[in-house]
JSON list of C-alpha atoms in Angstrom, two decimals:
[
{"chain": "A", "resi": 1, "resn": "MET", "atom": "CA", "xyz": [-11.97, -5.64, -89.94]},
{"chain": "A", "resi": 2, "resn": "SER", "atom": "CA", "xyz": [-15.31, -7.43, -90.26]},
{"chain": "A", "resi": 3, "resn": "PRO", "atom": "CA", "xyz": [-15.40, -11.07, -89.14]},
{"chain": "A", "resi": 4, "resn": "ARG", "atom": "CA", "xyz": [-15.39, -13.66, -91.91]},
{"chain": "A", "resi": 5, "resn": "ARG", "atom": "CA", "xyz": [-16.02, -16.73, -89.77]},
{"chain": "A", "resi": 6, "resn": "ILE", "atom": "CA", "xyz": [-18.52, -16.65, -86.94]},
{"chain": "A", "resi": 7, "resn": "VAL", "atom": "CA", "xyz": [-20.22, -18.93, -84.45]},
{"chain": "A", "resi": 8, "resn": "LEU", "atom": "CA", "xyz": [-23.96, -18.25, -84.67]},
{"chain": "A", "resi": 9, "resn": "VAL", "atom": "CA", "xyz": [-25.80, -18.66, -81.37]},
{"chain": "A", "resi": 10, "resn": "GLN", "atom": "CA", "xyz": [-29.51, -18.25, -80.74]},
{"chain": "A", "resi": 11, "resn": "ALA", "atom": "CA", "xyz": [-30.70, -17.61, -77.19]},
{"chain": "A", "resi": 12, "resn": "PRO", "atom": "CA", "xyz": [-34.18, -18.94, -76.36]},
{"chain": "A", "resi": 13, "resn": "ILE", "atom": "CA", "xyz": [-37.40, -17.00, -76.14]},
{"chain": "A", "resi": 14, "resn": "ALA", "atom": "CA", "xyz": [-38.70, -16.55, -72.59]},
{"chain": "A", "resi": 15, "resn": "ILE", "atom": "CA", "xyz": [-41.74, -18.86, -72.70]},
{"chain": "A", "resi": 16, "resn": "ALA", "atom": "CA", "xyz": [-42.96, -17.50, -69.35]},
{"chain": "A", "resi": 17, "resn": "ASP", "atom": "CA", "xyz": [-43.96, -14.26, -71.09]},
{"chain": "A", "resi": 18, "resn": "PRO", "atom": "CA", "xyz": [-47.73, -13.98, -70.37]},
{"chain": "A", "resi": 19, "resn": "ARG", "atom": "CA", "xyz": [-48.24, -12.31, -73.75]},
{"chain": "A", "resi": 20, "resn": "LEU", "atom": "CA", "xyz": [-47.43, -15.61, -75.43]},
{"chain": "A", "resi": 21, "resn": "ARG", "atom": "CA", "xyz": [-50.18, -17.40, -73.55]},
{"chain": "A", "resi": 22, "resn": "LYS", "atom": "CA", "xyz": [-52.67, -14.73, -74.57]},
{"chain": "A", "resi": 23, "resn": "LEU", "atom": "CA", "xyz": [-51.68, -15.15, -78.21]},
{"chain": "A", "resi": 24, "resn": "PHE", "atom": "CA", "xyz": [-51.20, -18.91, -78.52]},
{"chain": "A", "resi": 25, "resn": "ALA", "atom": "CA", "xyz": [-53.31, -20.42, -75.74]},
{"chain": "A", "resi": 26, "resn": "PRO", "atom": "CA", "xyz": [-56.08, -17.90, -74.97]},
{"chain": "A", "resi": 27, "resn": "ASP", "atom": "CA", "xyz": [-58.81, -20.48, -74.38]},
{"chain": "A", "resi": 28, "resn": "VAL", "atom": "CA", "xyz": [-56.74, -22.95, -72.36]},
{"chain": "A", "resi": 29, "resn": "ALA", "atom": "CA", "xyz": [-56.34, -22.97, -68.59]},
{"chain": "A", "resi": 30, "resn": "LYS", "atom": "CA", "xyz": [-53.33, -20.96, -67.47]},
{"chain": "A", "resi": 31, "resn": "ASP", "atom": "CA", "xyz": [-50.23, -23.05, -66.71]},
{"chain": "A", "resi": 32, "resn": "SER", "atom": "CA", "xyz": [-51.97, -26.23, -67.80]},
{"chain": "A", "resi": 33, "resn": "PRO", "atom": "CA", "xyz": [-49.99, -28.83, -69.81]},
{"chain": "A", "resi": 34, "resn": "ALA", "atom": "CA", "xyz": [-52.04, -27.96, -72.90]},
{"chain": "A", "resi": 35, "resn": "SER", "atom": "CA", "xyz": [-51.25, -24.25, -72.51]},
{"chain": "A", "resi": 36, "resn": "GLN", "atom": "CA", "xyz": [-47.56, -24.87, -71.98]},
{"chain": "A", "resi": 37, "resn": "GLN", "atom": "CA", "xyz": [-47.41, -27.21, -74.98]},
{"chain": "A", "resi": 38, "resn": "ALA", "atom": "CA", "xyz": [-49.17, -24.73, -77.27]},
{"chain": "A", "resi": 39, "resn": "ILE", "atom": "CA", "xyz": [-46.74, -21.99, -76.27]},
{"chain": "A", "resi": 40, "resn": "GLN", "atom": "CA", "xyz": [-43.73, -24.28, -76.61]},
{"chain": "A", "resi": 41, "resn": "ASN", "atom": "CA", "xyz": [-44.83, -25.35, -80.10]},
{"chain": "A", "resi": 42, "resn": "ALA", "atom": "CA", "xyz": [-45.15, -21.71, -81.19]},
{"chain": "A", "resi": 43, "resn": "VAL", "atom": "CA", "xyz": [-41.77, -20.84, -79.69]},
{"chain": "A", "resi": 44, "resn": "ASP", "atom": "CA", "xyz": [-40.09, -23.81, -81.37]},
{"chain": "A", "resi": 45, "resn": "ILE", "atom": "CA", "xyz": [-41.45, -22.75, -84.77]},
{"chain": "A", "resi": 46, "resn": "ALA", "atom": "CA", "xyz": [-40.34, -19.16, -84.20]},
{"chain": "A", "resi": 47, "resn": "GLN", "atom": "CA", "xyz": [-36.80, -20.11, -83.23]},
{"chain": "A", "resi": 48, "resn": "THR", "atom": "CA", "xyz": [-36.42, -22.62, -86.06]},
{"chain": "A", "resi": 49, "resn": "ARG", "atom": "CA", "xyz": [-37.50, -20.00, -88.58]},
{"chain": "A", "resi": 50, "resn": "ALA", "atom": "CA", "xyz": [-35.34, -17.27, -87.10]},
{"chain": "A", "resi": 51, "resn": "LEU", "atom": "CA", "xyz": [-32.23, -19.45, -87.11]},
{"chain": "A", "resi": 52, "resn": "ALA", "atom": "CA", "xyz": [-32.80, -20.62, -90.68]},
{"chain": "A", "resi": 53, "resn": "TYR", "atom": "CA", "xyz": [-33.43, -17.08, -91.94]},
{"chain": "A", "resi": 54, "resn": "MET", "atom": "CA", "xyz": [-30.40, -15.74, -90.07]},
{"chain": "A", "resi": 55, "resn": "GLN", "atom": "CA", "xyz": [-28.09, -18.41, -91.45]},
{"chain": "A", "resi": 56, "resn": "SER", "atom": "CA", "xyz": [-29.33, -17.87, -94.99]},
{"chain": "A", "resi": 57, "resn": "ALA", "atom": "CA", "xyz": [-29.15, -14.07, -94.82]},
{"chain": "A", "resi": 58, "resn": "LEU", "atom": "CA", "xyz": [-25.66, -14.00, -93.32]},
{"chain": "A", "resi": 59, "resn": "GLU", "atom": "CA", "xyz": [-24.20, -16.41, -95.84]},
{"chain": "A", "resi": 60, "resn": "SER", "atom": "CA", "xyz": [-25.94, -15.01, -98.91]},
{"chain": "A", "resi": 61, "resn": "GLN", "atom": "CA", "xyz": [-25.79, -11.28, -98.12]},
{"chain": "A", "resi": 62, "resn": "THR", "atom": "CA", "xyz": [-22.53, -10.86, -96.21]},
{"chain": "A", "resi": 63, "resn": "GLY", "atom": "CA", "xyz": [-20.29, -13.72, -97.29]},
{"chain": "A", "resi": 64, "resn": "ILE", "atom": "CA", "xyz": [-19.74, -14.64, -93.65]},
{"chain": "A", "resi": 65, "resn": "ARG", "atom": "CA", "xyz": [-19.08, -18.32, -93.05]},
{"chain": "A", "resi": 66, "resn": "ILE", "atom": "CA", "xyz": [-20.92, -19.88, -90.12]},
{"chain": "A", "resi": 67, "resn": "ILE", "atom": "CA", "xyz": [-18.84, -22.37, -88.15]},
{"chain": "A", "resi": 68, "resn": "ASN", "atom": "CA", "xyz": [-20.68, -25.25, -86.50]},
{"chain": "A", "resi": 69, "resn": "SER", "atom": "CA", "xyz": [-19.66, -28.64, -85.14]},
{"chain": "A", "resi": 70, "resn": "ALA", "atom": "CA", "xyz": [-20.41, -31.02, -82.29]},
{"chain": "A", "resi": 71, "resn": "THR", "atom": "CA", "xyz": [-17.40, -29.68, -80.41]},
{"chain": "A", "resi": 72, "resn": "VAL", "atom": "CA", "xyz": [-18.55, -26.09, -80.82]},
{"chain": "A", "resi": 73, "resn": "SER", "atom": "CA", "xyz": [-22.02, -27.06, -79.58]},
{"chain": "A", "resi": 74, "resn": "ARG", "atom": "CA", "xyz": [-20.54, -28.70, -76.49]},
{"chain": "A", "resi": 75, "resn": "VAL", "atom": "CA", "xyz": [-18.60, -25.55, -75.61]},
{"chain": "A", "resi": 76, "resn": "ILE", "atom": "CA", "xyz": [-21.73, -23.44, -76.11]},
{"chain": "A", "resi": 77, "resn": "ASP", "atom": "CA", "xyz": [-23.70, -25.74, -73.81]},
{"chain": "A", "resi": 78, "resn": "LYS", "atom": "CA", "xyz": [-20.97, -25.99, -71.17]},
{"chain": "A", "resi": 79, "resn": "TRP", "atom": "CA", "xyz": [-20.53, -22.24, -70.82]},
{"chain": "A", "resi": 80, "resn": "ARG", "atom": "CA", "xyz": [-24.22, -21.43, -71.42]},
{"chain": "A", "resi": 81, "resn": "ILE", "atom": "CA", "xyz": [-23.29, -19.09, -74.25]},
{"chain": "A", "resi": 82, "resn": "ASP", "atom": "CA", "xyz": [-26.81, -19.51, -75.62]},
{"chain": "A", "resi": 83, "resn": "ASN", "atom": "CA", "xyz": [-28.11, -17.61, -72.59]},
{"chain": "A", "resi": 84, "resn": "ALA", "atom": "CA", "xyz": [-28.61, -13.96, -73.52]},
{"chain": "A", "resi": 85, "resn": "ASP", "atom": "CA", "xyz": [-27.44, -12.91, -70.04]},
{"chain": "A", "resi": 86, "resn": "THR", "atom": "CA", "xyz": [-24.18, -14.87, -70.12]},
{"chain": "A", "resi": 87, "resn": "VAL", "atom": "CA", "xyz": [-21.17, -12.57, -70.33]},
{"chain": "A", "resi": 88, "resn": "VAL", "atom": "CA", "xyz": [-18.61, -13.87, -72.82]},
{"chain": "A", "resi": 89, "resn": "THR", "atom": "CA", "xyz": [-15.41, -13.54, -70.82]},
{"chain": "A", "resi": 90, "resn": "PRO", "atom": "CA", "xyz": [-11.92, -13.69, -72.35]},
{"chain": "A", "resi": 91, "resn": "GLU", "atom": "CA", "xyz": [-11.67, -17.30, -71.16]},
{"chain": "A", "resi": 92, "resn": "ILE", "atom": "CA", "xyz": [-14.91, -18.31, -72.85]},
{"chain": "A", "resi": 93, "resn": "ALA", "atom": "CA", "xyz": [-13.96, -16.44, -76.02]},
{"chain": "A", "resi": 94, "resn": "GLU", "atom": "CA", "xyz": [-10.60, -18.20, -76.16]},
{"chain": "A", "resi": 95, "resn": "ARG", "atom": "CA", "xyz": [-12.15, -21.64, -75.63]},
{"chain": "A", "resi": 96, "resn": "LEU", "atom": "CA", "xyz": [-14.64, -21.06, -78.41]},
{"chain": "A", "resi": 97, "resn": "ARG", "atom": "CA", "xyz": [-12.05, -19.59, -80.75]},
{"chain": "A", "resi": 98, "resn": "ALA", "atom": "CA", "xyz": [-9.75, -22.56, -80.15]},
{"chain": "A", "resi": 99, "resn": "VAL", "atom": "CA", "xyz": [-12.35, -25.17, -81.12]},
{"chain": "A", "resi": 100, "resn": "SER", "atom": "CA", "xyz": [-13.95, -23.23, -83.97]},
{"chain": "A", "resi": 101, "resn": "GLY", "atom": "CA", "xyz": [-11.27, -21.11, -85.60]},
{"chain": "A", "resi": 102, "resn": "ALA", "atom": "CA", "xyz": [-13.91, -18.38, -85.84]},
{"chain": "A", "resi": 103, "resn": "ASP", "atom": "CA", "xyz": [-13.37, -14.64, -85.52]},
{"chain": "A", "resi": 104, "resn": "ALA", "atom": "CA", "xyz": [-16.47, -13.86, -83.48]},
{"chain": "A", "resi": 105, "resn": "ILE", "atom": "CA", "xyz": [-19.78, -14.90, -81.99]},
{"chain": "A", "resi": 106, "resn": "LEU", "atom": "CA", "xyz": [-23.05, -13.52, -83.30]},
{"chain": "A", "resi": 107, "resn": "ARG", "atom": "CA", "xyz": [-25.64, -14.11, -80.60]},
{"chain": "A", "resi": 108, "resn": "PHE", "atom": "CA", "xyz": [-29.27, -13.20, -81.18]},
{"chain": "A", "resi": 109, "resn": "HIS", "atom": "CA", "xyz": [-32.68, -13.83, -79.70]},
{"chain": "A", "resi": 110, "resn": "ILE", "atom": "CA", "xyz": [-36.32, -12.93, -80.19]},
{"chain": "A", "resi": 111, "resn": "THR", "atom": "CA", "xyz": [-37.40, -10.55, -77.43]},
{"chain": "A", "resi": 112, "resn": "ASP", "atom": "CA", "xyz": [-41.00, -9.98, -78.54]},
{"chain": "A", "resi": 113, "resn": "TYR", "atom": "CA", "xyz": [-42.99, -12.39, -80.69]},
{"chain": "A", "resi": 114, "resn": "GLY", "atom": "CA", "xyz": [-46.24, -11.35, -82.32]},
{"chain": "A", "resi": 115, "resn": "VAL", "atom": "CA", "xyz": [-46.76, -8.45, -79.93]},
{"chain": "A", "resi": 116, "resn": "THR", "atom": "CA", "xyz": [-45.66, -4.83, -79.70]},
{"chain": "A", "resi": 117, "resn": "PRO", "atom": "CA", "xyz": [-42.09, -4.72, -78.32]},
{"chain": "A", "resi": 118, "resn": "LYS", "atom": "CA", "xyz": [-41.91, -3.81, -74.65]},
{"chain": "A", "resi": 119, "resn": "ALA", "atom": "CA", "xyz": [-39.39, -1.12, -75.54]},
{"chain": "A", "resi": 120, "resn": "TRP", "atom": "CA", "xyz": [-42.04, 0.62, -77.64]},
{"chain": "A", "resi": 121, "resn": "ARG", "atom": "CA", "xyz": [-44.55, 0.70, -74.79]},
{"chain": "A", "resi": 122, "resn": "LYS", "atom": "CA", "xyz": [-42.45, 3.30, -72.99]},
{"chain": "A", "resi": 123, "resn": "ALA", "atom": "CA", "xyz": [-43.74, 5.76, -75.55]},
{"chain": "A", "resi": 124, "resn": "VAL", "atom": "CA", "xyz": [-47.34, 4.71, -74.94]},
{"chain": "A", "resi": 125, "resn": "ILE", "atom": "CA", "xyz": [-48.98, 8.16, -74.79]},
{"chain": "A", "resi": 126, "resn": "THR", "atom": "CA", "xyz": [-47.43, 9.45, -77.99]},
{"chain": "A", "resi": 127, "resn": "PHE", "atom": "CA", "xyz": [-47.90, 6.16, -79.75]},
{"chain": "A", "resi": 128, "resn": "GLU", "atom": "CA", "xyz": [-51.57, 5.92, -78.82]},
{"chain": "A", "resi": 129, "resn": "VAL", "atom": "CA", "xyz": [-52.32, 9.17, -80.63]},
{"chain": "A", "resi": 130, "resn": "VAL", "atom": "CA", "xyz": [-50.09, 8.55, -83.64]},
{"chain": "A", "resi": 131, "resn": "SER", "atom": "CA", "xyz": [-51.09, 4.92, -84.15]},
{"chain": "A", "resi": 132, "resn": "THR", "atom": "CA", "xyz": [-54.80, 5.53, -83.79]},
{"chain": "A", "resi": 133, "resn": "LEU", "atom": "CA", "xyz": [-54.87, 8.40, -86.27]},
{"chain": "A", "resi": 134, "resn": "GLY", "atom": "CA", "xyz": [-52.38, 6.73, -88.57]},
{"chain": "A", "resi": 135, "resn": "ILE", "atom": "CA", "xyz": [-54.28, 3.45, -88.77]},
{"chain": "A", "resi": 136, "resn": "ALA", "atom": "CA", "xyz": [-57.57, 5.26, -89.32]},
{"chain": "A", "resi": 137, "resn": "ALA", "atom": "CA", "xyz": [-56.00, 7.38, -92.07]},
{"chain": "A", "resi": 138, "resn": "PHE", "atom": "CA", "xyz": [-54.58, 4.27, -93.70]},
{"chain": "A", "resi": 139, "resn": "ALA", "atom": "CA", "xyz": [-58.00, 2.65, -93.64]},
{"chain": "A", "resi": 140, "resn": "TYR", "atom": "CA", "xyz": [-59.69, 5.72, -95.07]},
{"chain": "A", "resi": 141, "resn": "ALA", "atom": "CA", "xyz": [-57.21, 5.91, -97.95]},
{"chain": "A", "resi": 142, "resn": "LYS", "atom": "CA", "xyz": [-58.45, 2.60, -99.33]},
{"chain": "A", "resi": 143, "resn": "PRO", "atom": "CA", "xyz": [-62.02, 2.45, -100.66]},
{"chain": "A", "resi": 144, "resn": "ALA", "atom": "CA", "xyz": [-62.46, -1.15, -99.54]},
{"chain": "A", "resi": 145, "resn": "THR", "atom": "CA", "xyz": [-61.78, -0.26, -95.90]},
{"chain": "A", "resi": 146, "resn": "ARG", "atom": "CA", "xyz": [-62.96, 3.36, -95.80]},
{"chain": "A", "resi": 147, "resn": "ALA", "atom": "CA", "xyz": [-66.05, 2.48, -93.81]},
{"chain": "A", "resi": 148, "resn": "LEU", "atom": "CA", "xyz": [-63.84, 0.95, -91.15]},
{"chain": "A", "resi": 149, "resn": "ALA", "atom": "CA", "xyz": [-61.98, 4.18, -90.40]},
{"chain": "A", "resi": 150, "resn": "GLY", "atom": "CA", "xyz": [-64.75, 5.77, -88.37]},
{"chain": "A", "resi": 151, "resn": "VAL", "atom": "CA", "xyz": [-65.61, 2.49, -86.68]},
{"chain": "A", "resi": 152, "resn": "TYR", "atom": "CA", "xyz": [-61.98, 2.04, -85.73]},
{"chain": "A", "resi": 153, "resn": "LEU", "atom": "CA", "xyz": [-61.70, 5.50, -84.17]},
{"chain": "A", "resi": 154, "resn": "VAL", "atom": "CA", "xyz": [-64.79, 4.91, -82.04]},
{"chain": "A", "resi": 155, "resn": "THR", "atom": "CA", "xyz": [-63.67, 1.42, -81.03]},
{"chain": "A", "resi": 156, "resn": "GLU", "atom": "CA", "xyz": [-60.17, 2.63, -80.32]},
{"chain": "A", "resi": 157, "resn": "ALA", "atom": "CA", "xyz": [-61.40, 5.43, -78.09]},
{"chain": "A", "resi": 158, "resn": "ILE", "atom": "CA", "xyz": [-63.33, 2.88, -76.04]},
{"chain": "A", "resi": 159, "resn": "GLU", "atom": "CA", "xyz": [-60.34, 0.54, -75.87]},
{"chain": "A", "resi": 160, "resn": "GLU", "atom": "CA", "xyz": [-58.02, 3.30, -74.74]},
{"chain": "A", "resi": 161, "resn": "THR", "atom": "CA", "xyz": [-60.38, 4.37, -71.99]},
{"chain": "A", "resi": 162, "resn": "ALA", "atom": "CA", "xyz": [-60.37, 0.84, -70.59]},
{"chain": "A", "resi": 163, "resn": "GLU", "atom": "CA", "xyz": [-56.80, -0.11, -71.48]},
{"chain": "A", "resi": 164, "resn": "ALA", "atom": "CA", "xyz": [-53.74, 2.08, -72.02]},
{"chain": "A", "resi": 165, "resn": "TYR", "atom": "CA", "xyz": [-52.41, -0.12, -74.78]},
{"chain": "A", "resi": 166, "resn": "GLY", "atom": "CA", "xyz": [-55.38, 0.00, -77.15]},
{"chain": "A", "resi": 167, "resn": "GLY", "atom": "CA", "xyz": [-53.23, 1.28, -80.01]},
{"chain": "A", "resi": 168, "resn": "PHE", "atom": "CA", "xyz": [-50.73, -1.47, -79.45]},
{"chain": "A", "resi": 169, "resn": "TRP", "atom": "CA", "xyz": [-53.51, -4.05, -79.62]},
{"chain": "A", "resi": 170, "resn": "ALA", "atom": "CA", "xyz": [-54.37, -2.71, -83.06]},
{"chain": "A", "resi": 171, "resn": "LEU", "atom": "CA", "xyz": [-50.75, -2.87, -84.19]},
{"chain": "A", "resi": 172, "resn": "ASP", "atom": "CA", "xyz": [-50.51, -6.44, -82.92]},
{"chain": "A", "resi": 173, "resn": "GLU", "atom": "CA", "xyz": [-53.56, -7.52, -84.88]},
{"chain": "A", "resi": 174, "resn": "ILE", "atom": "CA", "xyz": [-52.55, -5.78, -88.09]},
{"chain": "A", "resi": 175, "resn": "CYS", "atom": "CA", "xyz": [-48.79, -6.40, -88.19]},
{"chain": "A", "resi": 176, "resn": "ARG", "atom": "CA", "xyz": [-47.81, -9.06, -85.58]},
{"chain": "A", "resi": 177, "resn": "PRO", "atom": "CA", "xyz": [-44.48, -7.39, -84.66]},
{"chain": "A", "resi": 178, "resn": "VAL", "atom": "CA", "xyz": [-41.40, -9.51, -84.00]},
{"chain": "A", "resi": 179, "resn": "ARG", "atom": "CA", "xyz": [-38.35, -7.93, -82.38]},
{"chain": "A", "resi": 180, "resn": "ILE", "atom": "CA", "xyz": [-34.87, -9.46, -82.46]},
{"chain": "A", "resi": 181, "resn": "GLU", "atom": "CA", "xyz": [-31.76, -8.35, -80.58]},
{"chain": "A", "resi": 182, "resn": "ALA", "atom": "CA", "xyz": [-28.27, -9.29, -81.78]},
{"chain": "A", "resi": 183, "resn": "GLN", "atom": "CA", "xyz": [-24.73, -8.84, -80.48]},
{"chain": "A", "resi": 184, "resn": "LEU", "atom": "CA", "xyz": [-21.40, -9.43, -82.20]},
{"chain": "A", "resi": 185, "resn": "ILE", "atom": "CA", "xyz": [-18.53, -10.38, -79.88]},
{"chain": "A", "resi": 186, "resn": "THR", "atom": "CA", "xyz": [-15.08, -10.58, -81.47]},
{"chain": "A", "resi": 187, "resn": "PHE", "atom": "CA", "xyz": [-12.38, -12.93, -80.19]},
{"chain": "A", "resi": 188, "resn": "ASP", "atom": "CA", "xyz": [-9.18, -11.01, -80.95]},
{"chain": "A", "resi": 189, "resn": "PRO", "atom": "CA", "xyz": [-9.43, -8.82, -79.04]},
{"chain": "A", "resi": 190, "resn": "GLU", "atom": "CA", "xyz": [-12.38, -10.05, -77.02]},
{"chain": "A", "resi": 191, "resn": "THR", "atom": "CA", "xyz": [-14.92, -7.24, -77.13]},
{"chain": "A", "resi": 192, "resn": "ALA", "atom": "CA", "xyz": [-18.60, -6.56, -77.74]},
{"chain": "A", "resi": 193, "resn": "ALA", "atom": "CA", "xyz": [-18.03, -4.97, -81.12]},
{"chain": "A", "resi": 194, "resn": "TRP", "atom": "CA", "xyz": [-21.62, -4.37, -82.16]},
{"chain": "A", "resi": 195, "resn": "LYS", "atom": "CA", "xyz": [-25.14, -4.58, -80.82]},
{"chain": "A", "resi": 196, "resn": "THR", "atom": "CA", "xyz": [-28.44, -3.85, -82.48]},
{"chain": "A", "resi": 197, "resn": "SER", "atom": "CA", "xyz": [-32.12, -4.70, -82.64]},
{"chain": "A", "resi": 198, "resn": "ALA", "atom": "CA", "xyz": [-34.71, -4.80, -85.39]},
{"chain": "A", "resi": 199, "resn": "THR", "atom": "CA", "xyz": [-38.47, -5.17, -85.42]},
{"chain": "A", "resi": 200, "resn": "GLY", "atom": "CA", "xyz": [-40.16, -6.87, -88.33]},
{"chain": "A", "resi": 201, "resn": "LEU", "atom": "CA", "xyz": [-43.79, -6.34, -89.30]},
{"chain": "A", "resi": 202, "resn": "SER", "atom": "CA", "xyz": [-46.03, -8.44, -91.50]},
{"chain": "A", "resi": 203, "resn": "ASP", "atom": "CA", "xyz": [-48.10, -7.09, -94.35]},
{"chain": "A", "resi": 204, "resn": "ARG", "atom": "CA", "xyz": [-50.69, -4.55, -93.20]},
{"chain": "A", "resi": 205, "resn": "ARG", "atom": "CA", "xyz": [-54.40, -5.29, -93.51]},
{"chain": "A", "resi": 206, "resn": "VAL", "atom": "CA", "xyz": [-56.70, -3.05, -91.49]},
{"chain": "A", "resi": 207, "resn": "THR", "atom": "CA", "xyz": [-59.58, -5.50, -91.96]},
{"chain": "A", "resi": 208, "resn": "ARG", "atom": "CA", "xyz": [-57.89, -7.69, -89.35]},
{"chain": "A", "resi": 209, "resn": "LEU", "atom": "CA", "xyz": [-59.33, -5.31, -86.76]},
{"chain": "A", "resi": 210, "resn": "VAL", "atom": "CA", "xyz": [-62.92, -6.26, -87.55]},
{"chain": "A", "resi": 211, "resn": "ARG", "atom": "CA", "xyz": [-62.74, -9.95, -88.37]},
{"chain": "A", "resi": 212, "resn": "LYS", "atom": "CA", "xyz": [-61.29, -13.09, -86.89]},
{"chain": "A", "resi": 213, "resn": "VAL", "atom": "CA", "xyz": [-57.78, -13.79, -88.12]},
{"chain": "A", "resi": 214, "resn": "SER", "atom": "CA", "xyz": [-57.31, -17.48, -88.83]},
{"chain": "A", "resi": 215, "resn": "VAL", "atom": "CA", "xyz": [-54.45, -19.47, -87.34]},
{"chain": "A", "resi": 216, "resn": "THR", "atom": "CA", "xyz": [-53.02, -19.92, -90.84]},
{"chain": "A", "resi": 217, "resn": "GLU", "atom": "CA", "xyz": [-53.09, -16.19, -91.57]},
{"chain": "A", "resi": 218, "resn": "ARG", "atom": "CA", "xyz": [-51.55, -15.38, -88.20]},
{"chain": "A", "resi": 219, "resn": "ASP", "atom": "CA", "xyz": [-48.80, -17.92, -88.83]},
{"chain": "A", "resi": 220, "resn": "THR", "atom": "CA", "xyz": [-48.04, -16.27, -92.17]},
{"chain": "A", "resi": 221, "resn": "GLN", "atom": "CA", "xyz": [-47.93, -12.88, -90.47]},
{"chain": "A", "resi": 222, "resn": "LEU", "atom": "CA", "xyz": [-45.45, -14.15, -87.89]},
{"chain": "A", "resi": 223, "resn": "ASP", "atom": "CA", "xyz": [-43.29, -15.81, -90.53]},
{"chain": "A", "resi": 224, "resn": "ASN", "atom": "CA", "xyz": [-43.11, -12.57, -92.53]},
{"chain": "A", "resi": 225, "resn": "ALA", "atom": "CA", "xyz": [-42.34, -10.53, -89.43]},
{"chain": "A", "resi": 226, "resn": "VAL", "atom": "CA", "xyz": [-39.52, -12.87, -88.37]},
{"chain": "A", "resi": 227, "resn": "HIS", "atom": "CA", "xyz": [-38.03, -12.74, -91.85]},
{"chain": "A", "resi": 228, "resn": "ASN", "atom": "CA", "xyz": [-38.19, -8.95, -91.95]},
{"chain": "A", "resi": 229, "resn": "ALA", "atom": "CA", "xyz": [-36.63, -8.63, -88.49]},
{"chain": "A", "resi": 230, "resn": "VAL", "atom": "CA", "xyz": [-33.73, -10.88, -89.50]},
{"chain": "A", "resi": 231, "resn": "ASN", "atom": "CA", "xyz": [-33.18, -8.87, -92.66]},
{"chain": "A", "resi": 232, "resn": "GLY", "atom": "CA", "xyz": [-33.06, -5.73, -90.54]},
{"chain": "A", "resi": 233, "resn": "ILE", "atom": "CA", "xyz": [-30.37, -7.22, -88.30]},
{"chain": "A", "resi": 234, "resn": "VAL", "atom": "CA", "xyz": [-28.23, -8.34, -91.22]},
{"chain": "A", "resi": 235, "resn": "ALA", "atom": "CA", "xyz": [-28.62, -5.00, -93.01]},
{"chain": "A", "resi": 236, "resn": "ASP", "atom": "CA", "xyz": [-27.41, -3.21, -89.88]},
{"chain": "A", "resi": 237, "resn": "LEU", "atom": "CA", "xyz": [-24.45, -5.57, -89.59]},
{"chain": "A", "resi": 238, "resn": "GLN", "atom": "CA", "xyz": [-23.31, -4.60, -93.08]},
{"chain": "A", "resi": 239, "resn": "ARG", "atom": "CA", "xyz": [-23.33, -0.86, -92.39]}
]
């Protein structure tokens, strides 16, 4: 039986991820207050958006009711349930069920924000070939960007000689991937009933490879990618 009442918990993004500094504070001294603040601001926006999109999608698409209260929040804080590594033991599950009346916990977190998911990088050799040719083919198919296709292949070959993740750099610029992991833990009986992940991509514009992407455009890309990742999680939950 699918849960009808859940406690929704978002675990934080790991702000120590060096990829975040490269994306949000590239011109600021590493570990400086300004760098840390820029990263924290970006993370706060990401988590606020992800939580809002997740709440909306769950309630509008699944009919699940999200249970929230000050008491529930205190239990979450006390037992560190908002830590992705915290194991929800039978004792924790019972405490949370008692104060919420919910059937389950849905815990999720953003694992990769605006960059190619680490899980994808394990397939680096295959992906380099496929992504390079695929992006060039996509560019060639559109008259407005056809001239970029050859330029991209040459540039990409240089990038890949110097850096193994050249193709991933291109994907980052074009699509700003956002990956979310989610886990459903039921209370009666206490068990990890479901676990999934989804990666959202923004709209695809190959011209982003040969021009400077503004902060506003990048923010829109990230917003779209977060939204798409959340929709992927919720769609999987309904299967």
